Short mmCIF file of C-alpha atoms (C1' of nucleotides) in Angstrom, two decimals:
data_model
loop_
_atom_site.label_atom_id
_atom_site.label_comp_id
_atom_site.label_asym_id
_atom_site.label_seq_id
_atom_site.Cartn_x
_atom_site.Cartn_y
_atom_site.Cartn_z
CA MET O 590 -15.96 1.95 -15.63
CA GLY O 591 -18.71 -0.68 -15.53
CA GLU O 592 -21.38 0.10 -13.59
CA GLN O 593 -24.51 -1.25 -14.78
CA ASP O 594 -27.21 -1.73 -12.09
CA ASP O 595 -28.75 1.82 -13.16
CA ARG O 596 -32.00 0.31 -11.74
CA GLY O 597 -34.09 3.29 -10.61
CA LEU O 598 -31.09 5.60 -10.59
CA THR O 599 -31.81 9.12 -12.07
CA ARG O 600 -29.36 10.33 -14.79
CA ILE O 601 -27.63 12.89 -12.29
CA GLN O 602 -27.29 9.94 -9.54
CA ARG O 603 -25.65 7.94 -12.42
CA ARG O 604 -23.50 10.64 -13.52
CA ASN O 605 -22.41 11.45 -9.81
CA ARG O 606 -21.65 8.14 -8.87
CA GLU O 607 -19.48 7.94 -11.86
CA LEU O 608 -17.76 10.99 -11.27
CA ILE O 609 -16.95 9.88 -7.72
CA LEU O 610 -15.92 6.21 -8.45
CA GLU O 611 -13.61 7.63 -11.14
CA GLY O 612 -12.43 10.14 -8.59
CA ALA O 613 -11.82 7.75 -5.81
CA LEU O 614 -10.08 5.22 -8.02
CA THR O 615 -7.70 7.83 -8.85
CA VAL O 616 -7.21 8.80 -5.14
CA PHE O 617 -7.34 5.31 -3.55
CA SER O 618 -4.78 3.98 -6.32
CA ASN O 619 -2.44 6.76 -5.29
CA SER O 620 -2.72 6.92 -1.45
CA GLY O 621 -4.28 3.69 -0.51
CA PHE O 622 -7.56 3.51 1.53
CA ARG O 623 -6.30 5.08 4.55
CA GLY O 624 -3.96 7.81 2.76
CA ALA O 625 -7.20 8.63 0.81
CA THR O 626 -9.50 11.43 2.02
CA ILE O 627 -13.10 12.12 1.18
CA ASP O 628 -12.15 15.54 0.31
CA GLN O 629 -9.48 14.66 -2.07
CA ILE O 630 -12.15 12.22 -3.80
CA ALA O 631 -14.69 15.13 -3.89
CA GLY O 632 -12.21 17.44 -5.39
CA GLU O 633 -11.31 14.81 -7.95
CA ALA O 634 -14.71 14.41 -8.89
CA GLY O 635 -15.78 18.07 -8.84
CA LEU O 636 -18.07 17.74 -6.10
CA SER O 637 -18.16 18.84 -2.59
CA LYS O 638 -17.71 16.49 0.34
CA PRO O 639 -21.15 16.30 1.51
CA ASN O 640 -22.44 15.79 -1.77
CA VAL O 641 -19.96 12.89 -2.01
CA LEU O 642 -21.70 11.46 1.38
CA TYR O 643 -25.16 11.96 -0.40
CA TYR O 644 -24.20 9.26 -2.88
CA PHE O 645 -22.33 7.13 -0.91
CA ALA O 646 -23.01 6.28 2.89
CA SER O 647 -19.07 6.39 3.60
CA LYS O 648 -15.59 6.34 2.46
CA ASP O 649 -15.51 2.80 3.20
CA GLU O 650 -18.55 2.05 0.97
CA ILE O 651 -17.05 3.67 -1.86
CA HIS O 652 -13.94 1.80 -1.77
CA LYS O 653 -15.83 -1.56 -1.38
CA THR O 654 -17.92 -0.33 -4.25
CA LEU O 655 -14.96 0.33 -6.39
CA LEU O 656 -13.38 -3.07 -5.82
CA THR O 657 -16.32 -5.07 -6.34
CA THR O 658 -17.34 -3.36 -9.48
CA LEU O 659 -13.70 -3.52 -11.07
CA LEU O 660 -12.99 -7.01 -9.80
CA ASP O 661 -14.87 -8.65 -13.02
CA MET O 662 -13.00 -6.52 -15.46
CA TRP O 663 -9.84 -7.38 -13.77
CA LEU O 664 -10.26 -10.99 -13.82
CA ALA O 665 -12.08 -11.32 -17.25
CA PRO O 666 -8.77 -12.21 -19.29
CA LEU O 667 -8.36 -15.43 -17.06
CA SER O 668 -11.88 -16.51 -18.03
CA ASN O 669 -11.18 -15.84 -21.93
CA ILE O 670 -8.41 -18.65 -21.88
CA ASP O 671 -9.96 -20.96 -24.70
CA PRO O 672 -9.64 -24.53 -24.10
CA GLU O 673 -9.99 -25.15 -27.75
CA GLY O 674 -7.17 -22.87 -28.76
CA GLU O 675 -3.78 -23.54 -29.26
CA PRO O 676 -2.31 -23.99 -26.02
CA LEU O 677 1.06 -21.87 -25.88
CA GLN O 678 -0.60 -19.20 -28.18
CA GLU O 679 -3.50 -18.91 -25.54
CA VAL O 680 -1.06 -18.43 -22.58
CA LEU O 681 0.80 -15.88 -24.66
CA ASP O 682 -2.50 -14.20 -25.31
CA TYR O 683 -3.07 -14.16 -21.71
CA VAL O 684 0.23 -12.47 -20.70
CA ALA O 685 -0.27 -9.92 -23.45
CA ALA O 686 -3.95 -9.21 -22.25
CA LYS O 687 -2.80 -8.68 -18.83
CA LEU O 688 0.31 -6.58 -19.62
CA ARG O 689 -2.00 -4.40 -21.84
CA MET O 690 -4.33 -4.21 -18.77
CA SER O 691 -1.38 -3.01 -16.49
CA ARG O 692 -0.49 -0.31 -19.05
CA GLN O 693 -3.98 0.81 -19.56
CA TYR O 694 -5.29 0.62 -16.43
CA PRO O 695 -2.48 0.95 -13.76
CA ARG O 696 -5.03 2.53 -11.13
CA GLU O 697 -6.89 -0.45 -10.99
CA SER O 698 -3.88 -2.56 -10.59
CA ARG O 699 -2.41 -0.43 -7.77
CA LEU O 700 -5.85 -0.32 -6.11
CA PHE O 701 -6.03 -4.05 -5.93
CA ALA O 702 -2.07 -4.09 -4.82
CA TYR O 703 -3.05 -1.83 -1.98
CA GLU O 704 -6.02 -3.83 -0.73
CA ILE O 705 -4.19 -7.24 -0.95
CA LEU O 706 -0.95 -5.65 0.86
CA ARG O 707 -3.03 -4.70 3.49
CA GLY O 708 -4.54 -8.16 3.86
CA ALA O 709 -7.61 -7.75 1.59
CA PRO O 710 -10.01 -6.84 4.53
CA HIS O 711 -12.58 -6.29 1.71
CA LEU O 712 -11.93 -9.42 -0.51
CA THR O 713 -11.50 -12.04 2.06
CA GLU O 714 -14.30 -14.08 0.76
CA ILE O 715 -13.97 -13.44 -2.68
CA LEU O 716 -10.37 -14.59 -2.86
CA GLY O 717 -10.96 -17.90 -1.39
CA GLY O 718 -14.18 -17.84 -3.44
CA ARG O 719 -14.80 -16.67 -6.92
CA LEU O 720 -11.04 -16.05 -7.62
CA ARG O 721 -10.04 -19.50 -6.36
CA GLY O 722 -12.67 -21.00 -8.50
CA THR O 723 -11.58 -18.94 -11.48
CA VAL O 724 -8.10 -19.90 -11.07
CA GLU O 725 -9.15 -23.62 -10.65
CA ASP O 726 -10.95 -23.49 -13.91
CA ALA O 727 -8.00 -22.15 -15.78
CA VAL O 728 -5.75 -24.56 -13.92
CA ALA O 729 -7.67 -27.22 -14.95
CA ILE O 730 -7.38 -26.17 -18.82
CA LEU O 731 -3.59 -25.81 -18.51
CA GLN O 732 -3.33 -29.16 -16.57
CA ASP O 733 -5.17 -30.92 -19.31
CA TRP O 734 -2.80 -29.33 -22.00
CA MET O 735 0.12 -30.48 -20.07
CA GLN O 736 -1.04 -33.89 -19.70
CA SER O 737 -1.50 -34.25 -23.33
CA GLY O 738 1.87 -32.77 -23.97
CA ARG O 739 0.92 -29.80 -25.71
CA LEU O 740 2.43 -27.74 -23.23
CA ARG O 741 5.62 -28.25 -21.18
CA ASN O 742 4.74 -29.58 -17.65
CA VAL O 743 4.95 -26.78 -14.97
CA GLU O 744 3.17 -26.20 -11.99
CA PRO O 745 0.23 -24.43 -12.97
CA HIS O 746 -0.71 -22.43 -9.96
CA HIS O 747 2.67 -20.82 -10.02
CA LEU O 748 2.42 -20.15 -13.51
CA ILE O 749 -0.54 -18.09 -13.10
CA PHE O 750 1.40 -16.26 -10.09
CA SER O 751 4.16 -15.54 -12.45
CA ILE O 752 2.09 -13.86 -14.98
CA TRP O 753 0.40 -11.80 -12.37
CA SER O 754 3.32 -10.72 -10.60
CA MET O 755 5.55 -9.92 -13.65
CA THR O 756 2.73 -8.06 -15.66
CA GLN O 757 1.30 -5.98 -12.64
CA HIS O 758 4.83 -5.16 -11.33
CA TYR O 759 4.96 -2.64 -14.56
CA ALA O 760 1.77 -0.98 -13.26
CA ASP O 761 2.54 -1.02 -9.45
CA PHE O 762 6.00 -0.37 -9.18
CA GLU O 763 6.38 1.82 -12.22
CA VAL O 764 8.24 4.40 -10.40
CA GLN O 765 10.93 2.23 -9.71
CA VAL O 766 10.91 0.58 -13.34
CA ARG O 767 11.32 3.87 -14.57
CA ALA O 768 14.00 5.01 -12.27
CA VAL O 769 16.21 2.07 -12.75
CA LEU O 770 15.68 2.02 -16.53
CA GLY O 771 16.26 5.70 -16.86
CA LYS O 772 14.88 7.67 -19.82
CA GLY O 773 14.29 6.64 -23.25
CA HIS O 774 12.72 3.51 -22.45
CA ASP O 775 9.06 2.05 -23.18
CA PRO O 776 8.97 -0.38 -20.29
CA PHE O 777 5.72 -2.06 -21.70
CA SER O 778 6.72 -2.80 -24.87
CA GLU O 779 10.14 -4.12 -23.55
CA ALA O 780 8.29 -6.22 -21.25
CA GLN O 781 5.90 -7.73 -23.85
CA GLU O 782 8.89 -8.90 -25.66
CA PHE O 783 10.72 -10.19 -22.76
CA LEU O 784 7.84 -12.08 -21.47
CA ASP O 785 6.78 -13.41 -24.88
CA ASP O 786 10.25 -14.99 -24.92
CA LEU O 787 10.14 -16.27 -21.25
CA TYR O 788 6.93 -17.81 -21.79
CA ARG O 789 7.79 -19.55 -25.16
CA ARG O 790 10.75 -20.87 -23.83
CA LEU O 791 9.09 -21.88 -20.54
CA LEU O 792 6.11 -23.85 -21.89
CA SER O 793 7.12 -24.94 -25.59
CA PRO O 794 6.87 -28.76 -24.96
CA MET J 1300 17.83 -5.64 12.22
CA GLY J 1301 20.95 -3.60 11.30
CA GLU J 1302 21.53 -0.36 13.12
CA GLN J 1303 24.97 0.18 13.63
CA ASP J 1304 25.68 3.92 14.16
CA ASP J 1305 25.83 3.46 18.14
CA ARG J 1306 28.36 6.12 18.41
CA GLY J 1307 27.59 7.78 21.79
CA LEU J 1308 24.30 5.90 22.09
CA THR J 1309 23.46 4.73 25.71
CA ARG J 1310 22.42 1.16 26.25
CA ILE J 1311 19.04 2.32 26.99
CA GLN J 1312 18.67 4.42 23.60
CA ARG J 1313 20.10 1.51 21.98
CA ARG J 1314 17.57 -0.93 23.05
CA ASN J 1315 14.75 1.48 22.81
CA ARG J 1316 15.28 2.71 19.20
CA GLU J 1317 15.56 -1.03 18.34
CA LEU J 1318 12.28 -1.63 19.72
CA ILE J 1319 10.78 1.13 18.26
CA LEU J 1320 12.12 0.29 14.81
CA GLU J 1321 11.19 -3.33 15.21
CA GLY J 1322 7.79 -2.45 16.17
CA ALA J 1323 7.54 0.14 13.49
CA LEU J 1324 8.39 -2.33 10.72
CA THR J 1325 5.55 -4.68 11.98
CA VAL J 1326 3.07 -1.81 11.88
CA PHE J 1327 4.12 -0.08 8.74
CA SER J 1328 4.44 -3.30 6.91
CA ASN J 1329 0.81 -3.98 7.93
CA SER J 1330 -0.82 -0.68 7.48
CA GLY J 1331 1.43 1.55 5.24
CA PHE J 1332 2.56 4.75 6.35
CA ARG J 1333 -0.72 6.55 6.67
CA GLY J 1334 -2.48 3.73 8.18
CA ALA J 1335 0.05 3.22 10.88
CA THR J 1336 -0.23 5.18 13.93
CA ILE J 1337 2.53 6.21 16.39
CA ASP J 1338 0.29 4.64 19.33
CA GLN J 1339 0.24 1.46 17.39
CA ILE J 1340 4.05 1.65 17.02
CA ALA J 1341 4.37 2.39 20.68
CA GLY J 1342 2.25 -0.70 21.60
CA GLU J 1343 4.05 -3.00 19.46
CA ALA J 1344 7.35 -1.92 20.99
CA GLY J 1345 6.14 -1.79 24.52
CA LEU J 1346 6.62 1.88 25.11
CA SER J 1347 4.34 4.99 25.51
CA LYS J 1348 3.60 7.29 22.78
CA PRO J 1349 5.75 10.10 24.07
CA ASN J 1350 8.54 8.04 24.94
CA VAL J 1351 8.73 6.79 21.16
CA LEU J 1352 8.70 10.64 20.15
CA TYR J 1353 11.59 10.96 22.62
CA TYR J 1354 13.64 8.86 20.63
CA PHE J 1355 12.43 9.78 17.25
CA ALA J 1356 11.30 13.21 16.26
CA SER J 1357 8.28 12.38 14.29
CA LYS J 1358 6.60 9.41 12.61
CA ASP J 1359 8.18 10.31 9.09
CA GLU J 1360 11.73 10.00 10.94
CA ILE J 1361 10.83 6.49 12.05
CA HIS J 1362 9.70 5.37 8.64
CA LYS J 1363 12.52 7.07 6.89
CA THR J 1364 15.06 5.71 9.19
CA LEU J 1365 13.56 2.35 8.73
CA LEU J 1366 13.74 2.19 4.91
CA THR J 1367 17.29 3.70 4.77
CA THR J 1368 18.55 1.24 7.41
CA LEU J 1369 16.75 -1.84 5.48
CA LEU J 1370 17.80 -0.93 1.97
CA ASP J 1371 21.17 -2.27 2.13
CA MET J 1372 20.15 -5.56 3.45
CA TRP J 1373 17.55 -5.92 0.90
CA LEU J 1374 19.72 -5.01 -2.06
CA ALA J 1375 22.58 -6.83 -0.71
CA PRO J 1376 22.07 -10.17 -2.92
CA LEU J 1377 22.38 -8.18 -5.98
CA SER J 1378 25.67 -7.29 -5.31
CA ASN J 1379 26.85 -10.81 -4.22
CA ILE J 1380 26.58 -12.00 -7.99
CA ASP J 1381 29.88 -13.09 -8.72
CA PRO J 1382 31.47 -12.21 -12.32
CA GLU J 1383 33.64 -15.08 -11.70
CA GLY J 1384 31.06 -17.78 -11.00
CA GLU J 1385 29.29 -20.10 -13.14
CA PRO J 1386 26.78 -17.70 -14.71
CA LEU J 1387 23.19 -19.55 -14.55
CA GLN J 1388 24.52 -21.13 -11.09
CA GLU J 1389 25.11 -17.28 -10.18
CA VAL J 1390 21.50 -16.31 -11.30
CA LEU J 1391 19.76 -19.35 -9.92
CA ASP J 1392 21.42 -18.45 -6.41
CA TYR J 1393 20.29 -14.85 -6.62
CA VAL J 1394 16.69 -15.92 -7.24
CA ALA J 1395 16.88 -18.45 -4.37
CA ALA J 1396 18.30 -15.82 -2.21
CA LYS J 1397 15.80 -13.10 -2.91
CA LEU J 1398 12.89 -16.07 -2.45
CA ARG J 1399 14.62 -16.64 0.80
CA MET J 1400 14.38 -13.31 1.75
CA SER J 1401 10.57 -12.99 0.70
CA ARG J 1402 9.77 -15.47 3.18
CA GLN J 1403 12.20 -14.75 5.90
CA TYR J 1404 11.68 -10.89 5.77
CA PRO J 1405 8.06 -10.37 4.68
CA ARG J 1406 7.52 -7.41 6.30
CA GLU J 1407 10.50 -5.69 5.02
CA SER J 1408 9.25 -6.56 1.47
CA ARG J 1409 6.08 -4.97 2.36
CA LEU J 1410 7.12 -2.01 3.69
CA PHE J 1411 9.27 -1.28 0.44
CA ALA J 1412 6.37 -2.28 -1.75
CA TYR J 1413 3.92 -0.05 0.27
CA GLU J 1414 6.67 2.76 -0.37
CA ILE J 1415 7.02 2.38 -4.06
CA LEU J 1416 3.42 1.77 -4.49
CA ARG J 1417 2.94 5.47 -2.96
CA GLY J 1418 5.31 6.75 -5.50
CA ALA J 1419 8.26 6.27 -3.16
CA PRO J 1420 8.37 9.79 -1.57
CA HIS J 1421 11.06 8.87 0.63
CA LEU J 1422 13.23 6.84 -1.46
CA THR J 1423 13.12 8.88 -4.92
CA GLU J 1424 16.82 10.14 -4.93
CA ILE J 1425 17.79 6.51 -3.93
CA LEU J 1426 15.89 4.99 -6.66
CA GLY J 1427 17.46 6.93 -9.36
CA GLY J 1428 20.94 6.75 -7.86
CA ARG J 1429 22.12 3.92 -5.49
CA LEU J 1430 19.72 1.41 -6.56
CA ARG J 1431 20.09 1.99 -10.23
CA GLY J 1432 23.78 1.69 -9.95
CA THR J 1433 23.65 -1.64 -8.09
CA VAL J 1434 21.36 -2.73 -10.76
CA GLU J 1435 23.62 -1.38 -13.60
CA ASP J 1436 26.54 -3.21 -12.12
CA ALA J 1437 24.60 -6.45 -12.20
CA VAL J 1438 23.37 -5.59 -15.72
CA ALA J 1439 26.88 -5.32 -16.79
CA ILE J 1440 27.73 -8.76 -15.33
CA LEU J 1441 24.94 -10.35 -17.11
CA GLN J 1442 25.68 -8.70 -20.44
CA ASP J 1443 29.20 -9.83 -20.35
CA TRP J 1444 27.91 -13.64 -19.69
CA MET J 1445 25.54 -13.12 -22.39
CA GLN J 1446 27.88 -11.79 -25.00
CA SER J 1447 30.37 -14.35 -24.43
CA GLY J 1448 27.53 -16.86 -25.08
CA ARG J 1449 27.63 -18.46 -21.56
CA LEU J 1450 24.15 -17.26 -20.71
CA ARG J 1451 21.24 -16.96 -23.29
CA ASN J 1452 20.48 -13.60 -24.35
CA VAL J 1453 17.61 -11.60 -22.83
CA GLU J 1454 17.19 -8.07 -21.81
CA PRO J 1455 18.92 -7.83 -18.51
CA HIS J 1456 17.01 -5.24 -16.68
CA HIS J 1457 13.82 -6.90 -17.53
CA LEU J 1458 15.42 -10.11 -16.07
CA ILE J 1459 16.15 -8.73 -12.81
CA PHE J 1460 12.53 -7.04 -12.81
CA SER J 1461 11.37 -10.54 -13.40
CA ILE J 1462 13.33 -11.99 -10.50
CA TRP J 1463 12.23 -9.12 -8.10
CA SER J 1464 8.37 -9.40 -9.20
CA MET J 1465 8.10 -13.04 -8.79
CA THR J 1466 10.07 -13.61 -5.56
CA GLN J 1467 8.63 -10.53 -3.75
CA HIS J 1468 5.06 -11.71 -4.86
CA TYR J 1469 4.89 -14.32 -2.44
CA ALA J 1470 5.77 -11.85 0.27
CA ASP J 1471 3.40 -8.96 -1.01
CA PHE J 1472 0.44 -10.75 -1.82
CA GLU J 1473 0.73 -14.00 0.70
CA VAL J 1474 -3.02 -13.22 1.31
CA GLN J 1475 -3.89 -14.04 -2.25
CA VAL J 1476 -1.54 -16.81 -2.81
CA ARG J 1477 -2.56 -18.51 0.24
CA ALA J 1478 -6.35 -17.80 -0.63
CA VAL J 1479 -5.66 -19.40 -4.13
CA LEU J 1480 -3.62 -22.25 -3.47
CA GLY J 1481 -5.91 -23.15 -0.40
CA LYS J 1482 -4.53 -25.35 2.76
CA GLY J 1483 -1.92 -28.01 2.28
CA HIS J 1484 0.66 -26.02 0.46
CA ASP J 1485 4.07 -24.41 0.94
CA PRO J 1486 4.03 -21.60 -1.44
CA PHE J 1487 7.62 -20.94 -0.93
CA SER J 1488 9.27 -24.06 -1.75
CA GLU J 1489 7.04 -24.59 -4.56
CA ALA J 1490 7.87 -21.44 -5.82
CA GLN J 1491 11.62 -22.19 -5.36
CA GLU J 1492 11.10 -25.28 -7.54
CA PHE J 1493 9.04 -23.55 -10.27
CA LEU J 1494 11.46 -20.64 -10.31
CA ASP J 1495 14.64 -22.98 -10.64
CA ASP J 1496 12.89 -24.43 -13.50
CA LEU J 1497 11.84 -21.34 -14.89
CA TYR J 1498 15.24 -19.58 -14.87
CA ARG J 1499 17.21 -22.85 -15.98
CA ARG J 1500 15.09 -23.09 -19.25
CA LEU J 1501 15.01 -19.12 -20.20
CA LEU J 1502 18.88 -18.77 -19.44
CA SER J 1503 20.33 -22.23 -20.45
CA PRO J 1504 22.53 -21.18 -23.72
"C1'" DC I 483 -46.29 26.94 -13.30
"C1'" DC I 484 -46.78 24.45 -9.10
"C1'" DA I 485 -45.90 21.16 -5.67
"C1'" DA I 486 -42.66 17.34 -4.34
"C1'" DT I 487 -38.97 15.10 -4.86
"C1'" DT I 488 -34.04 15.34 -5.44
"C1'" DA I 489 -29.66 17.53 -5.48
"C1'" DT I 490 -26.43 20.41 -3.07
"C1'" DT I 491 -24.01 23.11 0.59
"C1'" DG I 492 -22.06 25.73 4.84
"C1'" DA I 493 -21.67 25.16 9.20
"C1'" DC I 494 -21.21 21.99 12.36
"C1'" DC I 495 -19.55 17.81 15.65
"C1'" DA I 496 -16.85 14.13 17.37
"C1'" DA I 497 -12.92 11.34 17.16
"C1'" DA I 498 -8.57 10.27 15.81
"C1'" DG I 499 -4.07 11.22 15.75
"C1'" DA I 500 0.66 13.88 15.62
"C1'" DG I 501 3.29 16.35 18.41
"C1'" DT I 502 4.42 19.22 22.96
"C1'" DC I 503 5.79 20.12 27.68
"C1'" DA I 504 6.35 20.50 32.53
"C1'" DG I 505 7.52 17.75 35.98
"C1'" DG I 506 8.48 13.29 38.17
"C1'" DA I 507 11.04 8.77 37.81
"C1'" DT I 508 15.49 6.33 37.14
"C1'" DC I 509 20.05 5.90 36.44
"C1'" DA I 510 25.00 6.37 36.22
"C1'" DG I 511 29.33 8.24 37.89
"C1'" DG I 512 31.57 9.84 41.76
"C1'" DC S 120 24.31 8.10 48.73
"C1'" DC S 121 23.95 12.30 46.33
"C1'" DT S 122 23.40 14.85 41.91
"C1'" DG S 123 23.12 15.67 37.20
"C1'" DA S 124 21.80 13.81 33.18
"C1'" DT S 125 18.75 10.47 30.93
"C1'" DC S 126 14.44 8.58 30.54
"C1'" DC S 127 9.48 8.67 31.20
"C1'" DT S 128 4.85 9.93 31.12
"C1'" DG S 129 -0.02 12.23 32.00
"C1'" DA S 130 -2.20 15.83 30.30
"C1'" DC S 131 -2.45 18.59 26.74
"C1'" DT S 132 -2.90 21.48 22.24
"C1'" DC S 133 -3.60 21.54 17.35
"C1'" DT S 134 -5.18 19.91 13.06
"C1'" DT S 135 -7.27 16.59 10.03
"C1'" DT S 136 -10.79 14.30 8.66
"C1'" DG S 137 -15.04 11.17 8.56
"C1'" DG S 138 -19.54 12.02 8.71
"C1'" DT S 139 -24.33 14.85 9.98
"C1'" DC S 140 -27.82 18.24 9.25
"C1'" DA S 141 -30.49 21.87 8.40
"C1'" DA S 142 -31.50 24.93 5.16
"C1'" DT S 143 -31.56 26.26 0.69
"C1'" DA S 144 -31.49 25.37 -4.80
"C1'" DA S 145 -32.58 22.46 -8.67
"C1'" DT S 146 -35.06 19.40 -10.92
"C1'" DT S 147 -39.32 16.95 -12.50
"C1'" DG S 148 -43.70 15.33 -13.21
"C1'" DG S 149 -48.38 16.38 -13.10
#
DNA sequence: CCAATTATTGACCAAAGAGTCAGGATCAGG
DNA sequence: CCTGATCCTGACTCTTTGGTCAATAATTGG
C-alpha cells in the first residue's frame, strides 16, 4: 500500500500504521464502515485496540486515511491513457488495466463501492473535484479521437461509466458472479475476453 | 411493495408491516444492514421501536423479509425474455427494463448491492439456487439464438453480467455518476441511449 | 547505562443500540 | 357498551463498541 509521507515517523510508527491500514482495508472492505469494529481491525493487524487508537485518533480517521491514500492508486490507470497512442488500443488497455485491478485489489474496489453506496460522506469534495477533473481530461482525449474519426462516436462519460461498472462488478459482486457461474470458471479471464470483444465492436470506427 | 401472504392478518397488521418494510427499505438502502438502526426504521415508518418489534421479531427478520420479498420483483425481467421474440429486440427490451428499474427502484438496487458486497449472508442459498436457475434459463435462450445465427456469438453469462452491472451502476453509484457528470444531465436517459447503441453493436449478427 | 521519549496495555467509561416486558390503550364482534 | 383480543409504549436490561487513561514496558539517543 502506498503511504509515503514518512516525515518524522519512527520505524515502529511506520510499520504499525501500515499494519493498521492493511488490516483496516480487509475489515472495511468486508463489512463496510459501520459493520467494522476497531477490535477486528486490531485483531487483523495483530495489535491491541488501545494501541490502534494510539496511532489513529478514531475509526473515522483510519477510514478516511485509507480512502484518500488509495484513491490515487485507484484512479491512476485513467490518467495513463496516452493521447498519442492508438485510440482503440488505448481504451482496450485501460479496460484490461481496470479489470486487472479488480482481480488484484478487490478489497480496494469494495472499499470504494461501500463508500459510494453510502453516499460518499468522506469523498464528496473529491468526487466533484479531483475525480471529475481526471475524468474530464480523459473525456477530452476520447472526444478528440472521436471527432477525428479514429474512434467510433459514443458518449464518452458513459463509456467510462461502462468500463468502471463492468470491471468493478467482478470484484464487488464476486460472490454473485461465482454463484451464477458455478465451479470451473475463471471469471476474470473470461471477462477479459468478453470485454475486449465488446469494446472492439463498440469503438471500431 | 409486494407482500401478498395476507392470510389471517388484520388490517392494522397489514398496514403496519407494510409501513415497516417500506421504512426499512429506505433505511437499509441508505446505510446497509449494520448501519441501520431499528429506531431509524421506526422513525421512517412513524411507529415506536417496540411497536416495530411487535411486528417483526428482530432487525434481521425485517431485513430477510425485505430481501426475499423483493427478489422476485427484481429478477422478473430476466424471466420475461421471450424465446419466440426477435432476439436483438428481446435483449434490448431487457436492458431497457433493467435500466428503468434502476431509475424507479434505486433503493431496491442498493439493498441488493449492499447484501452482495457483504458476501450475501442472507442470500447464499438463493444465489446458487433460484438465481442461478433463472440465469441458466435465459442463457439457454440466448445460446439458442446465437447458435442459429440470429444473435452475434458472445459468452451469455458475461453478457448478462454486463447488463446487470451497467444498469445497476446508475442506481448504486448515483452519487458518483452525478458528481462526475455535473448538473444539467439526465443520467438515465443518456444511459438508455448509450446502452441501446452498445448492445445493438455488440449483438447484431 | 541512564534518562527521556515512545510504545503498549488492562481496566475503565459512556453511548448506542438490540431486544424485553408489564401494563395500559384501542378495537372488533357480540 | 362490554369484553376479549389486538395493539402500543415507557421503562427497562444487556451487549457491543468507540474511545480514554494511568500505569508499565521498550526503545533510543546521549
